[in-house]
PDB file of C-alpha atoms in Angstrom:
ATOM      1  CA  ARG A   1      59.465 -54.378  28.092  1.00  0.00           C
ATOM      2  CA  ASN A   2      56.671 -51.727  28.998  1.00  0.00           C
ATOM      3  CA  LYS A   3      53.498 -53.619  27.812  1.00  0.00           C
ATOM      4  CA  ALA A   4      55.078 -56.726  29.364  1.00  0.00           C
ATOM      5  CA  LEU A   5      55.170 -54.580  32.524  1.00  0.00           C
ATOM      6  CA  ILE A   6      51.910 -53.344  32.256  1.00  0.00           C
ATOM      7  CA  GLU A   7      50.340 -56.650  31.410  1.00  0.00           C
ATOM      8  CA  ASP A   8      52.085 -58.261  34.606  1.00  0.00           C
ATOM      9  CA  LEU A   9      50.862 -55.469  36.754  1.00  0.00           C
ATOM     10  CA  SER A  10      47.015 -55.717  35.470  1.00  0.00           C
ATOM     11  CA  LYS A  11      46.872 -58.798  37.036  1.00  0.00           C
ATOM     12  CA  PRO A  12      45.043 -58.608  40.345  1.00  0.00           C
ATOM     13  CA  ALA A  13      47.137 -60.426  43.314  1.00  0.00           C
ATOM     14  CA  PRO A  14      45.867 -63.453  44.892  1.00  0.00           C
ATOM     15  CA  GLY A  15      42.871 -63.094  47.170  1.00  0.00           C
ATOM     16  CA  ALA A  16      42.385 -59.600  45.950  1.00  0.00           C
ATOM     17  CA  LYS A  17      38.698 -58.500  45.759  1.00  0.00           C
ATOM     18  CA  GLU A  18      37.445 -56.041  42.927  1.00  0.00           C
ATOM     19  CA  LEU A  19      36.420 -52.586  43.742  1.00  0.00           C
ATOM     20  CA  TYR A  20      32.910 -51.787  44.546  1.00  0.00           C
ATOM     21  CA  PHE A  21      30.948 -48.782  45.057  1.00  0.00           C
ATOM     22  CA  ALA A  22      27.552 -49.616  46.672  1.00  0.00           C
ATOM     23  CA  THR A  23      26.183 -46.441  44.584  1.00  0.00           C
ATOM     24  CA  GLN A  24      27.659 -43.940  41.785  1.00  0.00           C
ATOM     25  CA  TYR A  25      27.528 -41.023  43.306  1.00  0.00           C
ATOM     26  CA  SER A  26      29.925 -40.310  46.713  1.00  0.00           C
ATOM     27  CA  GLN A  27      26.643 -38.497  48.346  1.00  0.00           C
ATOM     28  CA  SER A  28      23.479 -39.217  48.844  1.00  0.00           C
ATOM     29  CA  PHE A  29      20.302 -37.741  46.755  1.00  0.00           C
ATOM     30  CA  LEU A  30      19.176 -35.437  49.587  1.00  0.00           C
ATOM     31  CA  THR A  31      22.716 -34.068  50.027  1.00  0.00           C
ATOM     32  CA  GLN A  32      23.144 -33.481  45.891  1.00  0.00           C
ATOM     33  CA  CYS A  33      19.781 -31.629  46.031  1.00  0.00           C
ATOM     34  CA  THR A  34      21.248 -29.588  48.900  1.00  0.00           C
ATOM     35  CA  ALA A  35      24.245 -28.524  46.978  1.00  0.00           C
ATOM     36  CA  CYS A  36      22.632 -27.994  43.796  1.00  0.00           C
ATOM     37  CA  LEU A  37      20.701 -25.726  45.743  1.00  0.00           C
ATOM     38  CA  TRP A  38      23.256 -23.773  47.132  1.00  0.00           C
ATOM     39  CA  LYS A  39      25.005 -23.647  43.982  1.00  0.00           C
ATOM     40  CA  GLN A  40      21.851 -22.077  42.304  1.00  0.00           C
ATOM     41  CA  HIS A  41      21.477 -19.609  45.249  1.00  0.00           C
ATOM     42  CA  TRP A  42      24.840 -18.252  44.252  1.00  0.00           C
ATOM     43  CA  SER A  43      24.345 -18.256  40.844  1.00  0.00           C
ATOM     44  CA  TYR A  44      21.153 -16.400  40.538  1.00  0.00           C
ATOM     45  CA  TRP A  45      22.330 -14.041  43.506  1.00  0.00           C
ATOM     46  CA  ARG A  46      25.486 -13.214  41.444  1.00  0.00           C
ATOM     47  CA  ASN A  47      23.132 -12.372  38.297  1.00  0.00           C
ATOM     48  CA  PRO A  48      21.872  -9.094  38.666  1.00  0.00           C
ATOM     49  CA  PRO A  49      20.869  -8.746  34.931  1.00  0.00           C
ATOM     50  CA  TYR A  50      18.186 -11.651  35.337  1.00  0.00           C
ATOM     51  CA  THR A  51      17.320 -11.139  39.076  1.00  0.00           C
ATOM     52  CA  ALA A  52      17.436  -7.591  39.826  1.00  0.00           C
ATOM     53  CA  VAL A  53      16.358  -6.586  36.460  1.00  0.00           C
ATOM     54  CA  ARG A  54      13.197  -8.489  36.927  1.00  0.00           C
ATOM     55  CA  PHE A  55      12.181  -6.877  40.088  1.00  0.00           C
ATOM     56  CA  LEU A  56      12.881  -3.564  38.577  1.00  0.00           C
ATOM     57  CA  PHE A  57      10.627  -4.421  35.332  1.00  0.00           C
ATOM     58  CA  THR A  58       7.845  -5.893  37.804  1.00  0.00           C
ATOM     59  CA  THR A  59       7.487  -2.641  39.874  1.00  0.00           C
ATOM     60  CA  VAL A  60       7.476  -0.525  36.979  1.00  0.00           C
ATOM     61  CA  ILE A  61       4.914  -2.279  35.055  1.00  0.00           C
ATOM     62  CA  ALA A  62       3.334  -2.394  38.477  1.00  0.00           C
ATOM     63  CA  LEU A  63       3.217   1.279  38.493  1.00  0.00           C
ATOM     64  CA  MET A  64       2.318   1.551  35.049  1.00  0.00           C
ATOM     65  CA  PHE A  65      -0.617  -0.749  35.638  1.00  0.00           C
ATOM     66  CA  GLY A  66      -1.917   0.717  38.223  1.00  0.00           C
ATOM     67  CA  THR A  67      -2.024   4.258  36.929  1.00  0.00           C
ATOM     68  CA  VAL A  68      -3.268   2.994  33.882  1.00  0.00           C
ATOM     69  CA  PHE A  69      -6.569   1.226  35.452  1.00  0.00           C
ATOM     70  CA  TRP A  70      -6.774   3.142  38.375  1.00  0.00           C
ATOM     71  CA  ASP A  71      -9.712   2.305  40.941  1.00  0.00           C
ATOM     72  CA  LEU A  72     -11.423   0.254  38.279  1.00  0.00           C
ATOM     73  CA  GLY A  73     -11.632  -2.377  40.913  1.00  0.00           C
ATOM     74  CA  SER A  74     -13.982  -0.584  42.909  1.00  0.00           C
ATOM     75  CA  LYS A  75     -16.037   0.140  40.095  1.00  0.00           C
ATOM     76  CA  THR A  76     -18.660  -2.629  39.450  1.00  0.00           C
ATOM     77  CA  LYS A  77     -22.155  -1.055  38.496  1.00  0.00           C
ATOM     78  CA  THR A  78     -22.217  -1.689  34.664  1.00  0.00           C
ATOM     79  CA  ILE A  79     -20.880  -4.375  32.579  1.00  0.00           C
ATOM     80  CA  GLN A  80     -18.249  -1.873  31.115  1.00  0.00           C
ATOM     81  CA  ASP A  81     -17.117  -1.553  34.398  1.00  0.00           C
ATOM     82  CA  LEU A  82     -16.823  -5.179  35.095  1.00  0.00           C
ATOM     83  CA  SER A  83     -14.992  -5.445  31.420  1.00  0.00           C
ATOM     84  CA  ASN A  84     -12.563  -2.935  32.557  1.00  0.00           C
ATOM     85  CA  ALA A  85     -11.507  -4.554  35.872  1.00  0.00           C
ATOM     86  CA  MET A  86     -10.761  -7.755  34.084  1.00  0.00           C
ATOM     87  CA  GLY A  87      -8.962  -6.173  31.371  1.00  0.00           C
ATOM     88  CA  SER A  88      -6.680  -5.029  34.126  1.00  0.00           C
ATOM     89  CA  MET A  89      -6.285  -8.650  35.035  1.00  0.00           C
ATOM     90  CA  TYR A  90      -6.122  -9.910  31.929  1.00  0.00           C
ATOM     91  CA  ALA A  91      -3.232  -7.870  30.518  1.00  0.00           C
ATOM     92  CA  ALA A  92      -1.318  -8.304  33.755  1.00  0.00           C
ATOM     93  CA  VAL A  93      -1.294 -11.945  33.410  1.00  0.00           C
ATOM     94  CA  LEU A  94      -0.186 -12.416  29.986  1.00  0.00           C
ATOM     95  CA  PHE A  95       2.359  -9.419  29.943  1.00  0.00           C
ATOM     96  CA  LEU A  96       4.168 -10.569  32.864  1.00  0.00           C
ATOM     97  CA  GLY A  97       3.627 -14.258  32.517  1.00  0.00           C
ATOM     98  CA  ILE A  98       5.380 -14.066  29.033  1.00  0.00           C
ATOM     99  CA  GLN A  99       8.205 -11.907  30.581  1.00  0.00           C
ATOM    100  CA  ASN A 100       8.845 -14.362  33.117  1.00  0.00           C
ATOM    101  CA  ALA A 101       9.004 -17.157  30.609  1.00  0.00           C
ATOM    102  CA  SER A 102      11.182 -15.091  27.929  1.00  0.00           C
ATOM    103  CA  SER A 103      13.685 -14.056  30.535  1.00  0.00           C
ATOM    104  CA  VAL A 104      14.352 -17.396  32.194  1.00  0.00           C
ATOM    105  CA  GLN A 105      15.018 -19.090  28.974  1.00  0.00           C
ATOM    106  CA  PRO A 106      18.458 -17.636  28.330  1.00  0.00           C
ATOM    107  CA  VAL A 107      19.351 -18.564  32.005  1.00  0.00           C
ATOM    108  CA  VAL A 108      18.397 -21.968  31.855  1.00  0.00           C
ATOM    109  CA  ALA A 109      20.320 -22.393  28.629  1.00  0.00           C
ATOM    110  CA  VAL A 110      23.598 -21.334  30.147  1.00  0.00           C
ATOM    111  CA  GLU A 111      23.243 -23.368  33.494  1.00  0.00           C
ATOM    112  CA  ARG A 112      22.371 -26.336  31.410  1.00  0.00           C
ATOM    113  CA  THR A 113      25.632 -26.146  29.570  1.00  0.00           C
ATOM    114  CA  VAL A 114      27.377 -25.900  33.203  1.00  0.00           C
ATOM    115  CA  PHE A 115      25.565 -28.843  33.766  1.00  0.00           C
ATOM    116  CA  TYR A 116      26.320 -31.232  31.454  1.00  0.00           C
ATOM    117  CA  ARG A 117      29.878 -30.369  32.086  1.00  0.00           C
ATOM    118  CA  GLU A 118      29.890 -31.452  35.845  1.00  0.00           C
ATOM    119  CA  ARG A 119      27.391 -34.483  35.358  1.00  0.00           C
ATOM    120  CA  ALA A 120      29.963 -35.965  32.981  1.00  0.00           C
ATOM    121  CA  ALA A 121      32.597 -35.330  35.904  1.00  0.00           C
ATOM    122  CA  GLY A 122      30.299 -37.293  38.319  1.00  0.00           C
ATOM    123  CA  MET A 123      29.620 -34.457  40.433  1.00  0.00           C
ATOM    124  CA  TYR A 124      25.764 -35.078  40.996  1.00  0.00           C
ATOM    125  CA  SER A 125      23.152 -36.586  38.709  1.00  0.00           C
ATOM    126  CA  ALA A 126      20.122 -34.801  36.841  1.00  0.00           C
ATOM    127  CA  MET A 127      17.263 -35.067  39.007  1.00  0.00           C
ATOM    128  CA  PRO A 128      19.304 -32.824  41.881  1.00  0.00           C
ATOM    129  CA  TYR A 129      20.389 -30.250  39.683  1.00  0.00           C
ATOM    130  CA  ALA A 130      16.863 -30.111  37.986  1.00  0.00           C
ATOM    131  CA  ILE A 131      14.795 -30.118  41.596  1.00  0.00           C
ATOM    132  CA  ALA A 132      17.211 -27.193  42.236  1.00  0.00           C
ATOM    133  CA  GLN A 133      16.778 -25.133  39.221  1.00  0.00           C
ATOM    134  CA  VAL A 134      12.849 -25.173  40.198  1.00  0.00           C
ATOM    135  CA  LEU A 135      13.052 -24.662  43.947  1.00  0.00           C
ATOM    136  CA  ILE A 136      15.572 -21.746  43.461  1.00  0.00           C
ATOM    137  CA  GLU A 137      12.696 -19.579  41.548  1.00  0.00           C
ATOM    138  CA  ILE A 138      10.197 -19.977  44.139  1.00  0.00           C
ATOM    139  CA  PRO A 139      11.133 -17.612  46.128  1.00  0.00           C
ATOM    140  CA  TYR A 140      11.879 -14.680  43.697  1.00  0.00           C
ATOM    141  CA  ILE A 141       8.642 -15.395  41.813  1.00  0.00           C
ATOM    142  CA  PHE A 142       7.097 -15.063  45.635  1.00  0.00           C
ATOM    143  CA  VAL A 143       8.487 -11.899  46.072  1.00  0.00           C
ATOM    144  CA  GLN A 144       7.849 -10.741  42.581  1.00  0.00           C
ATOM    145  CA  ALA A 145       4.164 -11.727  43.054  1.00  0.00           C
ATOM    146  CA  SER A 146       4.077  -9.933  46.440  1.00  0.00           C
ATOM    147  CA  VAL A 147       5.541  -6.709  44.851  1.00  0.00           C
ATOM    148  CA  TYR A 148       3.092  -6.274  41.984  1.00  0.00           C
ATOM    149  CA  GLY A 149       0.406  -7.709  43.882  1.00  0.00           C
ATOM    150  CA  LEU A 150       0.697  -4.909  46.637  1.00  0.00           C
ATOM    151  CA  ILE A 151       1.140  -1.977  44.268  1.00  0.00           C
ATOM    152  CA  VAL A 152      -1.489  -3.109  41.897  1.00  0.00           C
ATOM    153  CA  TYR A 153      -4.008  -3.992  44.496  1.00  0.00           C
ATOM    154  CA  ALA A 154      -4.204  -1.039  45.966  1.00  0.00           C
ATOM    155  CA  MET A 155      -3.625   1.342  43.168  1.00  0.00           C
ATOM    156  CA  ILE A 156      -6.861  -0.569  40.904  1.00  0.00           C
ATOM    157  CA  GLY A 157      -8.863  -0.551  44.167  1.00  0.00           C
ATOM    158  CA  PHE A 158      -9.982  -4.060  44.567  1.00  0.00           C
ATOM    159  CA  GLU A 159     -11.850  -4.909  47.359  1.00  0.00           C
ATOM    160  CA  TRP A 160      -9.753  -4.676  50.833  1.00  0.00           C
ATOM    161  CA  THR A 161     -10.505  -7.892  52.290  1.00  0.00           C
ATOM    162  CA  VAL A 162      -8.239 -10.437  53.794  1.00  0.00           C
ATOM    163  CA  VAL A 163      -9.785 -13.148  52.025  1.00  0.00           C
ATOM    164  CA  LYS A 164      -9.677 -11.325  48.640  1.00  0.00           C
ATOM    165  CA  PHE A 165      -6.204  -9.634  48.629  1.00  0.00           C
ATOM    166  CA  PHE A 166      -4.524 -13.345  49.623  1.00  0.00           C
ATOM    167  CA  TRP A 167      -6.661 -15.018  46.687  1.00  0.00           C
ATOM    168  CA  TYR A 168      -5.312 -12.268  44.078  1.00  0.00           C
ATOM    169  CA  LEU A 169      -1.838 -13.106  45.673  1.00  0.00           C
ATOM    170  CA  PHE A 170      -2.124 -16.755  45.650  1.00  0.00           C
ATOM    171  CA  PHE A 171      -3.229 -16.534  41.951  1.00  0.00           C
ATOM    172  CA  MET A 172      -0.591 -14.073  40.931  1.00  0.00           C
ATOM    173  CA  PHE A 173       1.974 -16.318  42.307  1.00  0.00           C
ATOM    174  CA  PHE A 174       1.134 -19.433  40.831  1.00  0.00           C
ATOM    175  CA  THR A 175       0.633 -17.938  37.635  1.00  0.00           C
ATOM    176  CA  LEU A 176       4.052 -16.095  37.226  1.00  0.00           C
ATOM    177  CA  LEU A 177       5.240 -19.619  38.633  1.00  0.00           C
ATOM    178  CA  TYR A 178       3.880 -21.542  36.029  1.00  0.00           C
ATOM    179  CA  PHE A 179       4.771 -19.391  33.279  1.00  0.00           C
ATOM    180  CA  THR A 180       8.027 -19.325  34.581  1.00  0.00           C
ATOM    181  CA  PHE A 181       8.420 -23.281  34.728  1.00  0.00           C
ATOM    182  CA  TYR A 182       6.841 -23.343  31.180  1.00  0.00           C
ATOM    183  CA  GLY A 183       9.797 -21.240  29.750  1.00  0.00           C
ATOM    184  CA  MET A 184      12.078 -23.696  31.466  1.00  0.00           C
ATOM    185  CA  MET A 185      10.405 -26.683  30.194  1.00  0.00           C
ATOM    186  CA  ALA A 186      10.716 -25.313  26.524  1.00  0.00           C
ATOM    187  CA  VAL A 187      14.306 -25.493  26.543  1.00  0.00           C
ATOM    188  CA  ALA A 188      14.604 -28.417  28.693  1.00  0.00           C
ATOM    189  CA  VAL A 189      12.722 -29.830  25.591  1.00  0.00           C
ATOM    190  CA  THR A 190      14.574 -28.552  22.875  1.00  0.00           C
ATOM    191  CA  PRO A 191      18.563 -27.842  21.742  1.00  0.00           C
ATOM    192  CA  ASN A 192      18.737 -24.027  22.760  1.00  0.00           C
ATOM    193  CA  HIS A 193      16.699 -21.156  24.014  1.00  0.00           C
ATOM    194  CA  TYR A 194      16.315 -19.732  20.355  1.00  0.00           C
ATOM    195  CA  ILE A 195      14.177 -22.825  19.579  1.00  0.00           C
ATOM    196  CA  ALA A 196      12.487 -22.708  22.816  1.00  0.00           C
ATOM    197  CA  ALA A 197      11.696 -18.948  22.349  1.00  0.00           C
ATOM    198  CA  ILE A 198       9.812 -20.012  18.758  1.00  0.00           C
ATOM    199  CA  VAL A 199       8.163 -22.457  20.061  1.00  0.00           C
ATOM    200  CA  SER A 200       7.144 -20.554  23.341  1.00  0.00           C
ATOM    201  CA  ALA A 201       5.620 -17.853  21.103  1.00  0.00           C
ATOM    202  CA  ALA A 202       3.444 -19.908  19.523  1.00  0.00           C
ATOM    203  CA  PHE A 203       1.947 -20.995  22.569  1.00  0.00           C
ATOM    204  CA  TYR A 204       1.690 -17.708  23.738  1.00  0.00           C
ATOM    205  CA  GLY A 205      -0.860 -16.686  20.994  1.00  0.00           C
ATOM    206  CA  ILE A 206      -3.108 -19.704  21.379  1.00  0.00           C
ATOM    207  CA  TRP A 207      -3.239 -18.827  25.161  1.00  0.00           C
ATOM    208  CA  ASN A 208      -4.255 -15.198  24.334  1.00  0.00           C
ATOM    209  CA  LEU A 209      -7.111 -16.808  22.093  1.00  0.00           C
ATOM    210  CA  PHE A 210      -8.515 -19.176  24.778  1.00  0.00           C
ATOM    211  CA  SER A 211      -8.157 -17.039  27.737  1.00  0.00           C
ATOM    212  CA  GLY A 212     -12.117 -16.597  27.553  1.00  0.00           C
ATOM    213  CA  PHE A 213     -11.368 -12.730  27.565  1.00  0.00           C
ATOM    214  CA  ILE A 214     -11.769 -12.212  23.797  1.00  0.00           C
ATOM    215  CA  ILE A 215     -14.189 -14.773  23.441  1.00  0.00           C
ATOM    216  CA  PRO A 216     -16.123 -16.171  26.628  1.00  0.00           C
ATOM    217  CA  ARG A 217     -16.063 -19.825  26.932  1.00  0.00           C
ATOM    218  CA  PRO A 218     -19.933 -20.547  26.285  1.00  0.00           C
ATOM    219  CA  SER A 219     -19.322 -18.521  23.022  1.00  0.00           C
ATOM    220  CA  MET A 220     -16.816 -20.786  21.634  1.00  0.00           C
ATOM    221  CA  PRO A 221     -17.552 -23.264  19.031  1.00  0.00           C
ATOM    222  CA  ILE A 222     -18.093 -26.666  20.916  1.00  0.00           C
ATOM    223  CA  TRP A 223     -15.231 -28.585  19.487  1.00  0.00           C
ATOM    224  CA  TRP A 224     -12.805 -26.102  20.596  1.00  0.00           C
ATOM    225  CA  ARG A 225     -13.946 -25.681  24.001  1.00  0.00           C
ATOM    226  CA  TRP A 226     -11.925 -28.660  24.977  1.00  0.00           C
ATOM    227  CA  TYR A 227      -8.909 -26.279  24.811  1.00  0.00           C
ATOM    228  CA  TYR A 228     -10.094 -23.753  26.888  1.00  0.00           C
ATOM    229  CA  TRP A 229     -10.108 -26.559  29.632  1.00  0.00           C
ATOM    230  CA  ILE A 230      -6.308 -26.975  29.272  1.00  0.00           C
ATOM    231  CA  CYS A 231      -5.396 -23.327  28.471  1.00  0.00           C
ATOM    232  CA  PRO A 232      -3.528 -22.090  31.918  1.00  0.00           C
ATOM    233  CA  VAL A 233      -4.714 -18.364  31.399  1.00  0.00           C
ATOM    234  CA  SER A 234      -8.226 -19.089  31.079  1.00  0.00           C
ATOM    235  CA  TRP A 235      -7.993 -20.723  34.704  1.00  0.00           C
ATOM    236  CA  THR A 236      -6.175 -18.048  36.315  1.00  0.00           C
ATOM    237  CA  LEU A 237      -8.477 -15.330  34.481  1.00  0.00           C
ATOM    238  CA  TYR A 238     -11.458 -17.535  35.719  1.00  0.00           C
ATOM    239  CA  GLY A 239      -9.529 -17.383  39.387  1.00  0.00           C
ATOM    240  CA  LEU A 240      -9.001 -13.794  39.638  1.00  0.00           C
ATOM    241  CA  VAL A 241     -12.171 -12.787  38.191  1.00  0.00           C
ATOM    242  CA  VAL A 242     -14.457 -14.995  40.341  1.00  0.00           C
ATOM    243  CA  SER A 243     -12.401 -14.205  43.854  1.00  0.00           C
ATOM    244  CA  GLN A 244     -12.869 -10.741  43.082  1.00  0.00           C
ATOM    245  CA  PHE A 245     -16.193 -10.262  41.811  1.00  0.00           C
ATOM    246  CA  GLY A 246     -18.012 -13.709  42.013  1.00  0.00           C
ATOM    247  CA  ASP A 247     -19.553 -12.823  45.161  1.00  0.00           C
ATOM    248  CA  ILE A 248     -21.079  -9.447  44.463  1.00  0.00           C
ATOM    249  CA  THR A 249     -24.886  -9.717  44.629  1.00  0.00           C
ATOM    250  CA  HIS A 250     -25.875  -5.953  43.718  1.00  0.00           C
ATOM    251  CA  MET A 251     -27.706  -5.178  40.605  1.00  0.00           C
ATOM    252  CA  LEU A 252     -26.124  -4.261  37.635  1.00  0.00           C
ATOM    253  CA  GLU A 253     -27.556  -0.656  36.519  1.00  0.00           C
ATOM    254  CA  ASP A 254     -27.152  -1.819  32.447  1.00  0.00           C
ATOM    255  CA  GLY A 255     -27.879  -5.564  33.110  1.00  0.00           C
ATOM    256  CA  ASN A 256     -31.305  -7.558  32.291  1.00  0.00           C
ATOM    257  CA  ASN A 257     -32.107  -7.471  36.043  1.00  0.00           C
ATOM    258  CA  GLU A 258     -29.157  -9.351  36.851  1.00  0.00           C
ATOM    259  CA  THR A 259     -26.846  -9.000  39.913  1.00  0.00           C
ATOM    260  CA  VAL A 260     -22.815  -9.244  39.058  1.00  0.00           C
ATOM    261  CA  GLU A 261     -22.716 -12.729  40.518  1.00  0.00           C
ATOM    262  CA  GLN A 262     -25.498 -13.725  38.024  1.00  0.00           C
ATOM    263  CA  TYR A 263     -24.133 -11.950  35.170  1.00  0.00           C
ATOM    264  CA  LEU A 264     -20.626 -14.092  35.485  1.00  0.00           C
ATOM    265  CA  ARG A 265     -22.263 -17.037  35.517  1.00  0.00           C
ATOM    266  CA  ASN A 266     -24.924 -16.434  32.850  1.00  0.00           C
ATOM    267  CA  PHE A 267     -22.108 -14.446  30.384  1.00  0.00           C
ATOM    268  CA  PHE A 268     -19.023 -16.410  31.757  1.00  0.00           C
ATOM    269  CA  ASP A 269     -20.103 -19.689  33.410  1.00  0.00           C
ATOM    270  CA  PHE A 270     -17.685 -18.167  36.054  1.00  0.00           C
ATOM    271  CA  ARG A 271     -18.885 -19.765  39.238  1.00  0.00           C
ATOM    272  CA  HIS A 272     -17.593 -18.410  43.007  1.00  0.00           C
ATOM    273  CA  ASP A 273     -18.341 -22.337  44.040  1.00  0.00           C
ATOM    274  CA  TYR A 274     -15.571 -23.697  42.271  1.00  0.00           C
ATOM    275  CA  LEU A 275     -12.930 -21.113  43.442  1.00  0.00           C
ATOM    276  CA  GLY A 276     -11.187 -24.041  45.471  1.00  0.00           C
ATOM    277  CA  LEU A 277     -11.138 -26.288  41.962  1.00  0.00           C
ATOM    278  CA  VAL A 278      -9.645 -23.472  40.239  1.00  0.00           C
ATOM    279  CA  ALA A 279      -6.880 -22.625  42.760  1.00  0.00           C
ATOM    280  CA  ALA A 280      -5.961 -26.505  42.594  1.00  0.00           C
ATOM    281  CA  VAL A 281      -5.936 -26.183  38.863  1.00  0.00           C
ATOM    282  CA  ILE A 282      -3.590 -23.635  38.985  1.00  0.00           C
ATOM    283  CA  VAL A 283      -1.122 -25.334  41.254  1.00  0.00           C
ATOM    284  CA  SER A 284      -1.316 -28.366  39.142  1.00  0.00           C
ATOM    285  CA  PHE A 285      -0.421 -26.563  35.995  1.00  0.00           C
ATOM    286  CA  ALA A 286       3.050 -25.486  37.923  1.00  0.00           C
ATOM    287  CA  VAL A 287       3.516 -28.850  39.104  1.00  0.00           C
ATOM    288  CA  LEU A 288       3.081 -30.461  35.569  1.00  0.00           C
ATOM    289  CA  PHE A 289       5.335 -28.004  34.282  1.00  0.00           C
ATOM    290  CA  GLY A 290       8.280 -28.533  36.734  1.00  0.00           C
ATOM    291  CA  ALA A 291       7.684 -31.968  36.502  1.00  0.00           C
ATOM    292  CA  ILE A 292       8.236 -32.017  32.829  1.00  0.00           C
ATOM    293  CA  PHE A 293      11.472 -29.644  33.135  1.00  0.00           C
ATOM    294  CA  THR A 294      13.154 -32.350  35.703  1.00  0.00           C
ATOM    295  CA  VAL A 295      12.337 -35.336  33.747  1.00  0.00           C
ATOM    296  CA  SER A 296      13.164 -33.678  30.581  1.00  0.00           C
ATOM    297  CA  ILE A 297      16.733 -32.771  31.883  1.00  0.00           C
ATOM    298  CA  LYS A 298      17.188 -36.381  32.976  1.00  0.00           C
ATOM    299  CA  MET A 299      16.199 -37.962  29.852  1.00  0.00           C
ATOM    300  CA  PHE A 300      17.558 -35.507  27.099  1.00  0.00           C
ATOM    301  CA  ASN A 301      20.812 -34.787  26.242  1.00  0.00           C
ATOM    302  CA  PHE A 302      21.276 -31.722  23.286  1.00  0.00           C
ATOM    303  CA  GLN A 303      25.410 -31.938  23.814  1.00  0.00           C
ATOM    304  CA  ARG A 304      26.982 -31.949  20.721  1.00  0.00           C
ATOM    305  CA  ARG A 305      30.459 -32.973  22.102  1.00  0.00           C
TER     306      ARG A 305
END
């Protein structure tokens, strides 16, 4: 009797129209992005082990680097002085960058688990979630780069001009940004943050080797120079060094009658004229890693149930 009743009630009434929804989700794409961004804002705000500890760690590292490399930025009379200043930039980029990439991975892994459940419930699509996850990192990294930049720039003693100071902040901000997005991307393309950490570590070593500090690009074998150009750390070091020292024209005391600008050009092939191009490439790396993360969240599903 129940089966007969169900069958009878399943037949539409004469003249009835089928249910139709113009869109898969009840809200527009922009509304979904706004809601997901608001959700991520509170998720980050209520996660002091990640946000507050990151700022504390950055401040401590900035003070440590500032005292270790005290007033090295103002010394540009010898080749060793330049190497010391470059070493401070090289160490800071790798130290803070890898820390950012590693610390964001467990956070993204947990957020992705929540995303799987909420997407299955039809609350929002993948793209608004991924875009919100990318955008929420920007203000936190901006504050992190500003705190680090102010402390280190003053303590290391780089030249106090508006242009050079903002170039330093620019390169540190986008470097921390692409490292963070790289860590997020590694999680998005792997099943969990443990595998992501293993995969990421392999690339950190390669980036370190091809950064251009350990082995300058002109000294690399020609069959390996191609990787220098796709290594993000090499572009960061290029930009930091050129923006600070690429326009200095006084003679080096231990150089072969070379100015600082000529030494950087001859030994590292660093050219101040290319500063704008280097800045564009650094921004492109951040956009690329963020875009791959966004697409990977949409395309890959590692949920087991």
